[in-house]
PDB file of N, CA and C in Angstrom:
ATOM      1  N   UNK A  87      59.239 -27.313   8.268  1.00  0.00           N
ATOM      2  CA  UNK A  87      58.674 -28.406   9.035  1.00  0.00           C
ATOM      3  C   UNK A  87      57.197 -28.114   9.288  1.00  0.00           C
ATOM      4  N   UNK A  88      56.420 -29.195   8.975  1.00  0.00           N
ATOM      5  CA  UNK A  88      54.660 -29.071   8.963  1.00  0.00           C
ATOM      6  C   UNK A  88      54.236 -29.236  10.656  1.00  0.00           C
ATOM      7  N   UNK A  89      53.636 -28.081  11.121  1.00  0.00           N
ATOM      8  CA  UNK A  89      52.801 -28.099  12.672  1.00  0.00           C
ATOM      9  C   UNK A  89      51.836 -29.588  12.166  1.00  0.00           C
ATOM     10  N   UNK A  90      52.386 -30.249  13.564  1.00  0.00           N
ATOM     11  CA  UNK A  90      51.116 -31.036  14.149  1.00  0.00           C
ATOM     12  C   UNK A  90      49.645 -30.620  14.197  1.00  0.00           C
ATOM     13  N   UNK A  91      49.617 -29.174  14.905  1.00  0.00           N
ATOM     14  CA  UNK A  91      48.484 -28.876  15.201  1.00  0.00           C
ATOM     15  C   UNK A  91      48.665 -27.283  14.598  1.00  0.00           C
ATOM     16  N   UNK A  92      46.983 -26.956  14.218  1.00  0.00           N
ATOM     17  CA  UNK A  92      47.303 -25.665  13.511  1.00  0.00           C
ATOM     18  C   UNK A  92      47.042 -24.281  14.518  1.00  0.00           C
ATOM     19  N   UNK A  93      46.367 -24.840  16.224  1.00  0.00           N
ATOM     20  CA  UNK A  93      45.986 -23.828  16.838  1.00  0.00           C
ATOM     21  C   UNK A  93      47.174 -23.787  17.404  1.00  0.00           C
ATOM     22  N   UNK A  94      46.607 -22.987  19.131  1.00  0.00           N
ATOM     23  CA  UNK A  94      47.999 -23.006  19.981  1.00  0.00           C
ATOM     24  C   UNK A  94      47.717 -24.448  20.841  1.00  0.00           C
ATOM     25  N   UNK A  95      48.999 -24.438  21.307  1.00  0.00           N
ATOM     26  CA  UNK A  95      49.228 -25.414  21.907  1.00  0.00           C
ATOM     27  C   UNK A  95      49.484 -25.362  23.578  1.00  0.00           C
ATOM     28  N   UNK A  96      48.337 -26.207  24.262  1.00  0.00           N
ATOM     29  CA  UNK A  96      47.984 -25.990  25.682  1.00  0.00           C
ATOM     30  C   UNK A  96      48.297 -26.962  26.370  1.00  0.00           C
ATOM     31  N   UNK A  97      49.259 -26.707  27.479  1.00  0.00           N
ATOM     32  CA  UNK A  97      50.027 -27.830  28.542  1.00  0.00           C
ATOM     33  C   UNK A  97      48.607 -28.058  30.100  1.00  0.00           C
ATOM     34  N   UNK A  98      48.285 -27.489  30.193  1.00  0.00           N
ATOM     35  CA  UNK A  98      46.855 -27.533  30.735  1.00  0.00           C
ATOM     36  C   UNK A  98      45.725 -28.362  30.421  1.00  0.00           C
ATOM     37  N   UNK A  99      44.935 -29.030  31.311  1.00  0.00           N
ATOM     38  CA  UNK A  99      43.815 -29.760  31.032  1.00  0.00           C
ATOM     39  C   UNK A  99      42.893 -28.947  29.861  1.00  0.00           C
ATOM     40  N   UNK A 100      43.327 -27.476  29.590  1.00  0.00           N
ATOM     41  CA  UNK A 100      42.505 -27.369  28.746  1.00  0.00           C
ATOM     42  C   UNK A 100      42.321 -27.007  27.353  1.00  0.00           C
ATOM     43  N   UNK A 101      43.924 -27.984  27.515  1.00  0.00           N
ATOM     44  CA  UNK A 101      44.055 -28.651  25.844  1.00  0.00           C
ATOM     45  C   UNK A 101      43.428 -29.669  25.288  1.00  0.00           C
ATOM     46  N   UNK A 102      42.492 -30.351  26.736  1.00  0.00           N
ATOM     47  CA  UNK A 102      41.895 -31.785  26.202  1.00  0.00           C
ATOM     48  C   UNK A 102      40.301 -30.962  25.422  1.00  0.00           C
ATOM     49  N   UNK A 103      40.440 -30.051  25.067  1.00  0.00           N
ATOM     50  CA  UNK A 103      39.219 -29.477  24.510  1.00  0.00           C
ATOM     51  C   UNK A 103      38.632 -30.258  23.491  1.00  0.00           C
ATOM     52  N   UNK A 104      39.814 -30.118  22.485  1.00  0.00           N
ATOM     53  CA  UNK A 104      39.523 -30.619  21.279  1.00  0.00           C
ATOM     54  C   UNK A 104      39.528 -31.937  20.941  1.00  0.00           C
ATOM     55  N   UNK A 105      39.690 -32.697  21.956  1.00  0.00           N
ATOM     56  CA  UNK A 105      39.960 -34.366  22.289  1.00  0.00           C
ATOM     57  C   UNK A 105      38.625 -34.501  22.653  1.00  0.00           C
ATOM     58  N   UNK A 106      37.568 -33.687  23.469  1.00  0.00           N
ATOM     59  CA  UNK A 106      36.275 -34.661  23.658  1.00  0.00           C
ATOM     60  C   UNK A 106      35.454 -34.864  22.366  1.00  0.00           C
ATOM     61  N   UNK A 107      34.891 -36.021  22.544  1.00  0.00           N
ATOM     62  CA  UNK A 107      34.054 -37.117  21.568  1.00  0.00           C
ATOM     63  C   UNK A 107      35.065 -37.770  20.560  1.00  0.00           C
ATOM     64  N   UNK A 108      35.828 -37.761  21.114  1.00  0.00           N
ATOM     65  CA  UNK A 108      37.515 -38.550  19.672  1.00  0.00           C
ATOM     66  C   UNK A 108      37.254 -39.632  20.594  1.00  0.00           C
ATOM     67  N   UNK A 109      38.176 -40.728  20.010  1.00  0.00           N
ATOM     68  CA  UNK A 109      39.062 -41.620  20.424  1.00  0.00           C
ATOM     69  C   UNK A 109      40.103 -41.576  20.931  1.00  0.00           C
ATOM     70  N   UNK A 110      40.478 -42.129  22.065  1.00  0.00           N
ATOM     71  CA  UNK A 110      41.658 -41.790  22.835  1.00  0.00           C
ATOM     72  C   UNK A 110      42.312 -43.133  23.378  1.00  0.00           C
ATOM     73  N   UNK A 111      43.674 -43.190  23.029  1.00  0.00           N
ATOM     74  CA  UNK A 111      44.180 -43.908  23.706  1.00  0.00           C
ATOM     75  C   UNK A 111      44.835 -43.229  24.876  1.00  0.00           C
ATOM     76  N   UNK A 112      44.745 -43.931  26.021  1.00  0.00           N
ATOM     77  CA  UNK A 112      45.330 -43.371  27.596  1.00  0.00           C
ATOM     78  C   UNK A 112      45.933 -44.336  28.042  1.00  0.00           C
ATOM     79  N   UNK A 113      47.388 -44.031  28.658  1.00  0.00           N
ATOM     80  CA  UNK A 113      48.643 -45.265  28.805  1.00  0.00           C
ATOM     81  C   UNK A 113      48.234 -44.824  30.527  1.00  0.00           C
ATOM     82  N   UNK A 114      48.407 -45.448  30.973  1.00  0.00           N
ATOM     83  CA  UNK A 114      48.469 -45.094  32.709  1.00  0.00           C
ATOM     84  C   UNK A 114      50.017 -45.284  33.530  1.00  0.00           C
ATOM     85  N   UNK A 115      50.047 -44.793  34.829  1.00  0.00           N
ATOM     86  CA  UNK A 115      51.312 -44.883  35.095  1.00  0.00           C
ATOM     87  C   UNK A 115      51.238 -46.357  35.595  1.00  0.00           C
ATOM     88  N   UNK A 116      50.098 -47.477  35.654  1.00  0.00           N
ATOM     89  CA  UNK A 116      50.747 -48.687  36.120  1.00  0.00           C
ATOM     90  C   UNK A 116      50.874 -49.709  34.658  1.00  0.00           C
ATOM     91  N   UNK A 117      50.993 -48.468  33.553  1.00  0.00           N
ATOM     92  CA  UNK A 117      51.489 -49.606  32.290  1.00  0.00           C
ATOM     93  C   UNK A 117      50.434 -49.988  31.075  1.00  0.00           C
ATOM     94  N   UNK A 118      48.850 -49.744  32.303  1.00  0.00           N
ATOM     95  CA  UNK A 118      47.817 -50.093  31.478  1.00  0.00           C
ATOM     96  C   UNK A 118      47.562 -49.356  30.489  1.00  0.00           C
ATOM     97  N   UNK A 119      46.715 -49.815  29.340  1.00  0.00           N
ATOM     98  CA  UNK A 119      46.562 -48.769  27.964  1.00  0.00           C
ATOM     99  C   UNK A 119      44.944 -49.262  27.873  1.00  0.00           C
ATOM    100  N   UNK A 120      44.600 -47.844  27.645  1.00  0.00           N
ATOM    101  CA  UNK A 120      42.760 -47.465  27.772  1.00  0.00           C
ATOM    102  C   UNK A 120      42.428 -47.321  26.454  1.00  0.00           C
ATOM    103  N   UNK A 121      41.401 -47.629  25.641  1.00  0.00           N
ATOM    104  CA  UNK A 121      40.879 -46.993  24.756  1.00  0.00           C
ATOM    105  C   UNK A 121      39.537 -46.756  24.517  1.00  0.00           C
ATOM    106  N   UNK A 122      38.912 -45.419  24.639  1.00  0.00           N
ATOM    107  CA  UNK A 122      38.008 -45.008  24.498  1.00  0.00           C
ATOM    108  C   UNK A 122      37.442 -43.624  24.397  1.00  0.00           C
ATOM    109  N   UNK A 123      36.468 -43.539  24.315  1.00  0.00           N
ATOM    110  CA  UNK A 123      35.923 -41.881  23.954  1.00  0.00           C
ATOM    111  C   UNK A 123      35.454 -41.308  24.872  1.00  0.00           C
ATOM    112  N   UNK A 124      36.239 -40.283  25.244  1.00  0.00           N
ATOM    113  CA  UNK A 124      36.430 -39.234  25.800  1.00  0.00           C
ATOM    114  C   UNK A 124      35.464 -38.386  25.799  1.00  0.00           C
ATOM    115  N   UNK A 125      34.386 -38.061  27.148  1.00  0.00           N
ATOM    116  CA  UNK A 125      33.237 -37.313  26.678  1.00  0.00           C
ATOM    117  C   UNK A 125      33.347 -36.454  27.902  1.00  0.00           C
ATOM    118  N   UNK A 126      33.954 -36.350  29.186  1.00  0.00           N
ATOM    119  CA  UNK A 126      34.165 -35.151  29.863  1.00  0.00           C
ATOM    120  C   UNK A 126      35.773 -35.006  30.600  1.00  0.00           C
ATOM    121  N   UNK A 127      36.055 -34.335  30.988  1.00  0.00           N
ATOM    122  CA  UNK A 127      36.953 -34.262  31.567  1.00  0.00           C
ATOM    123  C   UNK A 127      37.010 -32.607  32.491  1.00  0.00           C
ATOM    124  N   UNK A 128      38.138 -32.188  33.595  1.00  0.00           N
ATOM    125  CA  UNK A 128      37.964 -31.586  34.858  1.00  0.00           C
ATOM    126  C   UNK A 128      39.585 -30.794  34.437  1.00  0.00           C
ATOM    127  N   UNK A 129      39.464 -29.496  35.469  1.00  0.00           N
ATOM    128  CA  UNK A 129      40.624 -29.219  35.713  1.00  0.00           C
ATOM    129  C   UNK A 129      41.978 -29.566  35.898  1.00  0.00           C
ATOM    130  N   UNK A 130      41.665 -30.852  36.724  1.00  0.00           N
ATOM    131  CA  UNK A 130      42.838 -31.455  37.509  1.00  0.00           C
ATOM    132  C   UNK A 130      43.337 -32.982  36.387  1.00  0.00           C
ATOM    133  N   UNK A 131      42.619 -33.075  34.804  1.00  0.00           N
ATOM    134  CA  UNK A 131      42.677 -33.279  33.941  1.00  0.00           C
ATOM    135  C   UNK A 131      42.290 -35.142  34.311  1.00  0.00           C
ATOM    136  N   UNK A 132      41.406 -35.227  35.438  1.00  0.00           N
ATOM    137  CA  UNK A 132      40.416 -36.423  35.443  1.00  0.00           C
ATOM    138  C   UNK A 132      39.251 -36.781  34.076  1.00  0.00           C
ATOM    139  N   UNK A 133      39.526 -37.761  33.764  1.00  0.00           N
ATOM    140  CA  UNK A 133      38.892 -38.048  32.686  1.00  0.00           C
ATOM    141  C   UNK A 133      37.663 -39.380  32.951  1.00  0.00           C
ATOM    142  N   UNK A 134      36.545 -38.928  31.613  1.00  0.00           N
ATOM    143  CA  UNK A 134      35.603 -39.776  31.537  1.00  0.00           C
ATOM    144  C   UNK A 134      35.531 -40.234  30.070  1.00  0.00           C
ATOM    145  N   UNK A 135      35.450 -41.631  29.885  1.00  0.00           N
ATOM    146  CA  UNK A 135      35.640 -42.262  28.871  1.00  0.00           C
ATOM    147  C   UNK A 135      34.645 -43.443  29.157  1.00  0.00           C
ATOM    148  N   UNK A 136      34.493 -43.257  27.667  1.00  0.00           N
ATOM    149  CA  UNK A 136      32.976 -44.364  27.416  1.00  0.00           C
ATOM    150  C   UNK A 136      33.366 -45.594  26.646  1.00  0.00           C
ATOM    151  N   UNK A 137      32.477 -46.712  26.603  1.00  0.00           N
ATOM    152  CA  UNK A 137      33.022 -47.619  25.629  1.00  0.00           C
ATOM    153  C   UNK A 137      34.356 -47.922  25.486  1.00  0.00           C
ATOM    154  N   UNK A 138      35.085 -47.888  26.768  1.00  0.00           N
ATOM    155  CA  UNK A 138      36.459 -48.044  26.696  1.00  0.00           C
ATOM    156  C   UNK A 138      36.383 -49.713  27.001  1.00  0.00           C
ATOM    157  N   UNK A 139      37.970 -49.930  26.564  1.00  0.00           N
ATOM    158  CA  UNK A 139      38.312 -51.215  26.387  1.00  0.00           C
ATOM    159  C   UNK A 139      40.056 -50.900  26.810  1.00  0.00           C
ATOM    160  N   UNK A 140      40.193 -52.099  27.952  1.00  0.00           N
ATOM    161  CA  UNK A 140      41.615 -52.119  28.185  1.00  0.00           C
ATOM    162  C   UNK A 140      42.553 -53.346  27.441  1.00  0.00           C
ATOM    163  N   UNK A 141      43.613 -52.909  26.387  1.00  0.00           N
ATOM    164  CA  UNK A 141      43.965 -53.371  25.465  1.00  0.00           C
ATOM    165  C   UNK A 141      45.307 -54.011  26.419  1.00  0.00           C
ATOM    166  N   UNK A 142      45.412 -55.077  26.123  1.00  0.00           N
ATOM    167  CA  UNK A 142      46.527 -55.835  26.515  1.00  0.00           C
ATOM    168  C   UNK A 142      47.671 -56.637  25.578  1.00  0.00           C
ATOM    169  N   UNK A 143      48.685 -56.339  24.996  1.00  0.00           N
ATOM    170  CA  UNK A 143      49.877 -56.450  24.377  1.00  0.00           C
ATOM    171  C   UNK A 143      50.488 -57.753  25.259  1.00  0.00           C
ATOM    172  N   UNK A 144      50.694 -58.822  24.002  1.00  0.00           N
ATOM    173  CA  UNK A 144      52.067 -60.053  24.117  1.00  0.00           C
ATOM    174  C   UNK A 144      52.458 -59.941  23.067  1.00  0.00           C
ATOM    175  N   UNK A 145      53.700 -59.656  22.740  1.00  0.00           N
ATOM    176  CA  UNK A 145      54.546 -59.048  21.466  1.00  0.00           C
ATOM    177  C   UNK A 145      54.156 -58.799  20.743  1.00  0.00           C
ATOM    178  N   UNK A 146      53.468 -59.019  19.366  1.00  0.00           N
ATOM    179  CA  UNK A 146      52.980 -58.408  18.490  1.00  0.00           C
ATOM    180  C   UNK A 146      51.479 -58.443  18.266  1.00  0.00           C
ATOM    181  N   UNK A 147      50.943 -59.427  19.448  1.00  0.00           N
ATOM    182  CA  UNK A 147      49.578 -59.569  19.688  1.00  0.00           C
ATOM    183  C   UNK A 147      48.747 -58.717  20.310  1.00  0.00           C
ATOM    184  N   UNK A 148      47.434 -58.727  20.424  1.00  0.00           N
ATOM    185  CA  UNK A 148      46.884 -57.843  21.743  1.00  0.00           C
ATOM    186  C   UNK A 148      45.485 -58.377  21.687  1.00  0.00           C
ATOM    187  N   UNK A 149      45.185 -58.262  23.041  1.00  0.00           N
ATOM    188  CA  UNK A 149      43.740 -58.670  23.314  1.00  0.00           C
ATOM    189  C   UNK A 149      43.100 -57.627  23.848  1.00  0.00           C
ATOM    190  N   UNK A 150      41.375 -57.506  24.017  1.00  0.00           N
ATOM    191  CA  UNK A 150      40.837 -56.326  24.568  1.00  0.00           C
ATOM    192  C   UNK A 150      39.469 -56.849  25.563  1.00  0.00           C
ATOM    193  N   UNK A 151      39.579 -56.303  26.522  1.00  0.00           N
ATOM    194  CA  UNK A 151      39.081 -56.368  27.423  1.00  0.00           C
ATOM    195  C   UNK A 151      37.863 -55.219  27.780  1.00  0.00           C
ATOM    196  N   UNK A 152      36.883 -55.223  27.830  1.00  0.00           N
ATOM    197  CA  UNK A 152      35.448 -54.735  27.617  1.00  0.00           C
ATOM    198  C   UNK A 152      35.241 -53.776  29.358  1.00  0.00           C
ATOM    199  N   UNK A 153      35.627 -52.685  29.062  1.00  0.00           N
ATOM    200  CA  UNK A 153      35.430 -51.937  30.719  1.00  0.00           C
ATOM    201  C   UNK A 153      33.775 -50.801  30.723  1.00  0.00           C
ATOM    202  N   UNK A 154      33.804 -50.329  29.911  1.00  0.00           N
ATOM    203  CA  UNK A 154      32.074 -49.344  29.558  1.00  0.00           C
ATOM    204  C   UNK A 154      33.109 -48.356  29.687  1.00  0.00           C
ATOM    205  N   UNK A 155      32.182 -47.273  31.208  1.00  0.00           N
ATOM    206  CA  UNK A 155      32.613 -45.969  31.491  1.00  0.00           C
ATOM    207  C   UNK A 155      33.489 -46.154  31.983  1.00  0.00           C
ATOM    208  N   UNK A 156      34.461 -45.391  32.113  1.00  0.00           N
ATOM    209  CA  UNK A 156      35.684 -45.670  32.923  1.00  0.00           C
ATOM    210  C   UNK A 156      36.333 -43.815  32.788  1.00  0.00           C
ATOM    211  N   UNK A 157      36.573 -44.036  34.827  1.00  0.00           N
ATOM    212  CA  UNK A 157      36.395 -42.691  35.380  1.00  0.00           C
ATOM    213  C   UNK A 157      38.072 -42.700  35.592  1.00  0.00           C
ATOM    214  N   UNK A 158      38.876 -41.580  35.017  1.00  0.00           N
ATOM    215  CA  UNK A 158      40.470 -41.592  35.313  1.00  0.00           C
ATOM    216  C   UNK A 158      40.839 -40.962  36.475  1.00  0.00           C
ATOM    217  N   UNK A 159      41.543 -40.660  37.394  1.00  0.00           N
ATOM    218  CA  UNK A 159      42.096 -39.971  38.219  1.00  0.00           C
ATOM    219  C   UNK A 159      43.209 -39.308  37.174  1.00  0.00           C
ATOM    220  N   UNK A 160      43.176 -37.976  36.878  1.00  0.00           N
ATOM    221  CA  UNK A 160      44.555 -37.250  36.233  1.00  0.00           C
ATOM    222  C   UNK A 160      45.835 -37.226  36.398  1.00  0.00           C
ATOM    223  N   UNK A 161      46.122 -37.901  37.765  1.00  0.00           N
ATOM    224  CA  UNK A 161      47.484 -37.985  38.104  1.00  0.00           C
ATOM    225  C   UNK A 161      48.008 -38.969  37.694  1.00  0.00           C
ATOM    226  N   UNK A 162      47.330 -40.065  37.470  1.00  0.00           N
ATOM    227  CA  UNK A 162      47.579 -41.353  36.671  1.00  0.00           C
ATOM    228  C   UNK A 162      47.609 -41.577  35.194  1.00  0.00           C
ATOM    229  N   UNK A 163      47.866 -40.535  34.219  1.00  0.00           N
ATOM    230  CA  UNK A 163      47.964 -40.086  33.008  1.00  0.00           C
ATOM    231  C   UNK A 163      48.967 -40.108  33.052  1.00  0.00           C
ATOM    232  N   UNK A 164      49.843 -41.030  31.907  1.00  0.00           N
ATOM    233  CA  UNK A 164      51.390 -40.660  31.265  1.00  0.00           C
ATOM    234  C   UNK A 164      51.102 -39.994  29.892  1.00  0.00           C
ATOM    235  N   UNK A 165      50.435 -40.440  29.998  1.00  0.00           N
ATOM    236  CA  UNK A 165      50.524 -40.278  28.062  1.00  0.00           C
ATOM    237  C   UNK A 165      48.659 -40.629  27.346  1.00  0.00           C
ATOM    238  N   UNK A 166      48.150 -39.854  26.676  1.00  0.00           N
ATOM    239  CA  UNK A 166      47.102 -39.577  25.957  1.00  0.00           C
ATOM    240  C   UNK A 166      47.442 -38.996  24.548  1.00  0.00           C
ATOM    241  N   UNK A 167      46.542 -40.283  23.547  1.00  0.00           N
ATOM    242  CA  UNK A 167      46.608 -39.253  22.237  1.00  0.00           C
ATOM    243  C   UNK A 167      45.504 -40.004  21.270  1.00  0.00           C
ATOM    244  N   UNK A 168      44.785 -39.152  20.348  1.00  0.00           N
ATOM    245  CA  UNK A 168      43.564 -39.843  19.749  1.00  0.00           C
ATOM    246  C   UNK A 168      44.238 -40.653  18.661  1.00  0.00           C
ATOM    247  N   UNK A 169      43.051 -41.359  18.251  1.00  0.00           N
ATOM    248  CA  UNK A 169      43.452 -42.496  17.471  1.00  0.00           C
ATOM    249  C   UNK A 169      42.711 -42.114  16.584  1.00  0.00           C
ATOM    250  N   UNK A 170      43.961 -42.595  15.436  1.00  0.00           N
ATOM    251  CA  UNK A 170      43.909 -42.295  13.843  1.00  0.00           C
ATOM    252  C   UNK A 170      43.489 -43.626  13.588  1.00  0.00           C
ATOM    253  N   UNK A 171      42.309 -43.946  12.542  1.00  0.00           N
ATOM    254  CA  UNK A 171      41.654 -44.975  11.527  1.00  0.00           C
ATOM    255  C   UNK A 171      42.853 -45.472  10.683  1.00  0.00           C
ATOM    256  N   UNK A 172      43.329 -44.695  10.417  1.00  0.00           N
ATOM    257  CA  UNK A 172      44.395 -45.156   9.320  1.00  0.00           C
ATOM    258  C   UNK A 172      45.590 -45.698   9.833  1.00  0.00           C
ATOM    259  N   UNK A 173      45.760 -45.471  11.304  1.00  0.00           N
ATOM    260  CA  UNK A 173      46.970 -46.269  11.827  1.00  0.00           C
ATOM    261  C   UNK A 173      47.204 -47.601  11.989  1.00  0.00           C
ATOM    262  N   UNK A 174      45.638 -48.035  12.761  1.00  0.00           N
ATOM    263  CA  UNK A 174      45.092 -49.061  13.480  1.00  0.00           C
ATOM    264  C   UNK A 174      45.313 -50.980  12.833  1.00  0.00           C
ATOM    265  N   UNK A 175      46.270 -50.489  12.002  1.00  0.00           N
ATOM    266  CA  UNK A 175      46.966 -51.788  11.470  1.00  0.00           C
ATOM    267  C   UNK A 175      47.989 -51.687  12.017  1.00  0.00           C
ATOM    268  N   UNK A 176      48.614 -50.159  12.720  1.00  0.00           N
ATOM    269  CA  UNK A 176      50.042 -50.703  13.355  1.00  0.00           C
ATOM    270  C   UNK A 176      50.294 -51.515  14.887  1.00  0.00           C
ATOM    271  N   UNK A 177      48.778 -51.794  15.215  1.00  0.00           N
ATOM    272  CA  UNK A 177      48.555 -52.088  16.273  1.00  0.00           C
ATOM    273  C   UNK A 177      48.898 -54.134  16.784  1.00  0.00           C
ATOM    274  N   UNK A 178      49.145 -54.143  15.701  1.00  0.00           N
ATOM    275  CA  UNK A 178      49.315 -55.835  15.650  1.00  0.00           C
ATOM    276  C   UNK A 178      47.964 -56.664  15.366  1.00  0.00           C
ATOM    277  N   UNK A 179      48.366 -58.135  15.268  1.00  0.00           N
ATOM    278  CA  UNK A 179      47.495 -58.561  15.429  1.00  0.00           C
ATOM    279  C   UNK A 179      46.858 -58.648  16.649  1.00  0.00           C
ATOM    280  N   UNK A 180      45.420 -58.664  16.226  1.00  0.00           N
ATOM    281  CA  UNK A 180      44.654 -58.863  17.301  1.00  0.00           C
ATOM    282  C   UNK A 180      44.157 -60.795  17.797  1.00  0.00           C
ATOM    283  N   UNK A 181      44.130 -61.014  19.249  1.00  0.00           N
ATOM    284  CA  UNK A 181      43.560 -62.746  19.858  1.00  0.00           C
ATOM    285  C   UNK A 181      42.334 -62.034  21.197  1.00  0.00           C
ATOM    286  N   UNK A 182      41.926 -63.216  20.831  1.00  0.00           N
ATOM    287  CA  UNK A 182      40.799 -63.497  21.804  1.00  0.00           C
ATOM    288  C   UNK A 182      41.450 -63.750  22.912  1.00  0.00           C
ATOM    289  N   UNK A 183      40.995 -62.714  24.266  1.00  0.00           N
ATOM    290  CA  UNK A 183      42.052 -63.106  25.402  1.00  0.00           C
ATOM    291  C   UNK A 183      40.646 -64.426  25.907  1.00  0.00           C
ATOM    292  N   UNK A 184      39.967 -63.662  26.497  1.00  0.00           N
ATOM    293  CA  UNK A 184      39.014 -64.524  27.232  1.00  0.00           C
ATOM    294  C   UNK A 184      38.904 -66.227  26.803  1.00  0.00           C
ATOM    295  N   UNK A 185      38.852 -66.593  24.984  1.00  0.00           N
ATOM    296  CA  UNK A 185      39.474 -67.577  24.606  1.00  0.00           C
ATOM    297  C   UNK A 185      40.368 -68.250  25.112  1.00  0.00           C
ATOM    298  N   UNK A 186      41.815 -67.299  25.129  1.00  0.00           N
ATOM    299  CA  UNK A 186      42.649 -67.854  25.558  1.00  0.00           C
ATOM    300  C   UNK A 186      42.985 -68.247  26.924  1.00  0.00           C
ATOM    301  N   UNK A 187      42.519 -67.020  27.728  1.00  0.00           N
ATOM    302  CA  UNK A 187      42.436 -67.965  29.434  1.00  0.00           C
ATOM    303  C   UNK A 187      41.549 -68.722  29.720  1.00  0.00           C
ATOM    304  N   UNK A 188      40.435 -68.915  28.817  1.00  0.00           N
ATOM    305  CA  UNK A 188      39.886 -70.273  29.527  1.00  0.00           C
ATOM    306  C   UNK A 188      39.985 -71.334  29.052  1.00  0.00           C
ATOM    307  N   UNK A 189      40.939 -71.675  27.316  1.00  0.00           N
ATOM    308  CA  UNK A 189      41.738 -72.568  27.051  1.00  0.00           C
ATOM    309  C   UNK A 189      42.816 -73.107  28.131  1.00  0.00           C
ATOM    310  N   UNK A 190      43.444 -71.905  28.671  1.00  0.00           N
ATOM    311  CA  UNK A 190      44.641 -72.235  29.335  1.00  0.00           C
ATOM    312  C   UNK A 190      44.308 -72.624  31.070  1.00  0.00           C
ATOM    313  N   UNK A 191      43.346 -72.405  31.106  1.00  0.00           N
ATOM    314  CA  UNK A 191      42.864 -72.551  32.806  1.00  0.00           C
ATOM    315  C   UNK A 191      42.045 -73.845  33.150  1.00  0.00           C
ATOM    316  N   UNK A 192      41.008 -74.077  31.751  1.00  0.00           N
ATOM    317  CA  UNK A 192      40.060 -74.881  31.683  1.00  0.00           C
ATOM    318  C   UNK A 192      40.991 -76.565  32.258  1.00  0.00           C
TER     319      UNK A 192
END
């Protein structure tokens, strides 16, 4: 069976070593999903992410929502992992949200 990763493997904030300047997707514990690049992060595994965008999923759709810097609290981390180029078709199609709520509101 082929390792994921070829170093060791760190349960500690200071496994996010090799994650700064990647792409990161970050799921939060209220559901939300972050994406952006990761340029510092802290002990207590608080994160700073740039050019992030909060991606929003309706079944096979998703829209994205434009946030800049965006500062994490670490305790609010479920789940973090960088994003592969080559995946990014499994992501669905993509809609214009802002389109769509002010179609639907207008």
């Amino acid at each position: 069976m082929d390792s994921i990763s070829s170093g060791p493997f760190f349960t500690t904030s200071s496994g996010l070593v090799d994650c700064v300047d990647k792409k990161l997707l970050v799921v939060l514990r209220d559901g939300r999903k972050l994406i952006g690049i990761l340029r510092s992060f802290d002990q207590f595994a608080n994160l700073v992410l740039q050019d992030t965008i909060e991606r929003i999923y309706v079944g096979d759709c998703y829209g994205d929502i434009p946030r800049g810097i965006f500062i994490i609290r670490g305790e609010n981390v479920v789940l973090l992992g960088e994003i592969v180029r080559k995946l990014s078709i499994l992501f669905g199609e993509r809609w214009d949200l802002l389109t769509t709520l002010n179609s639907r509101f207008a």
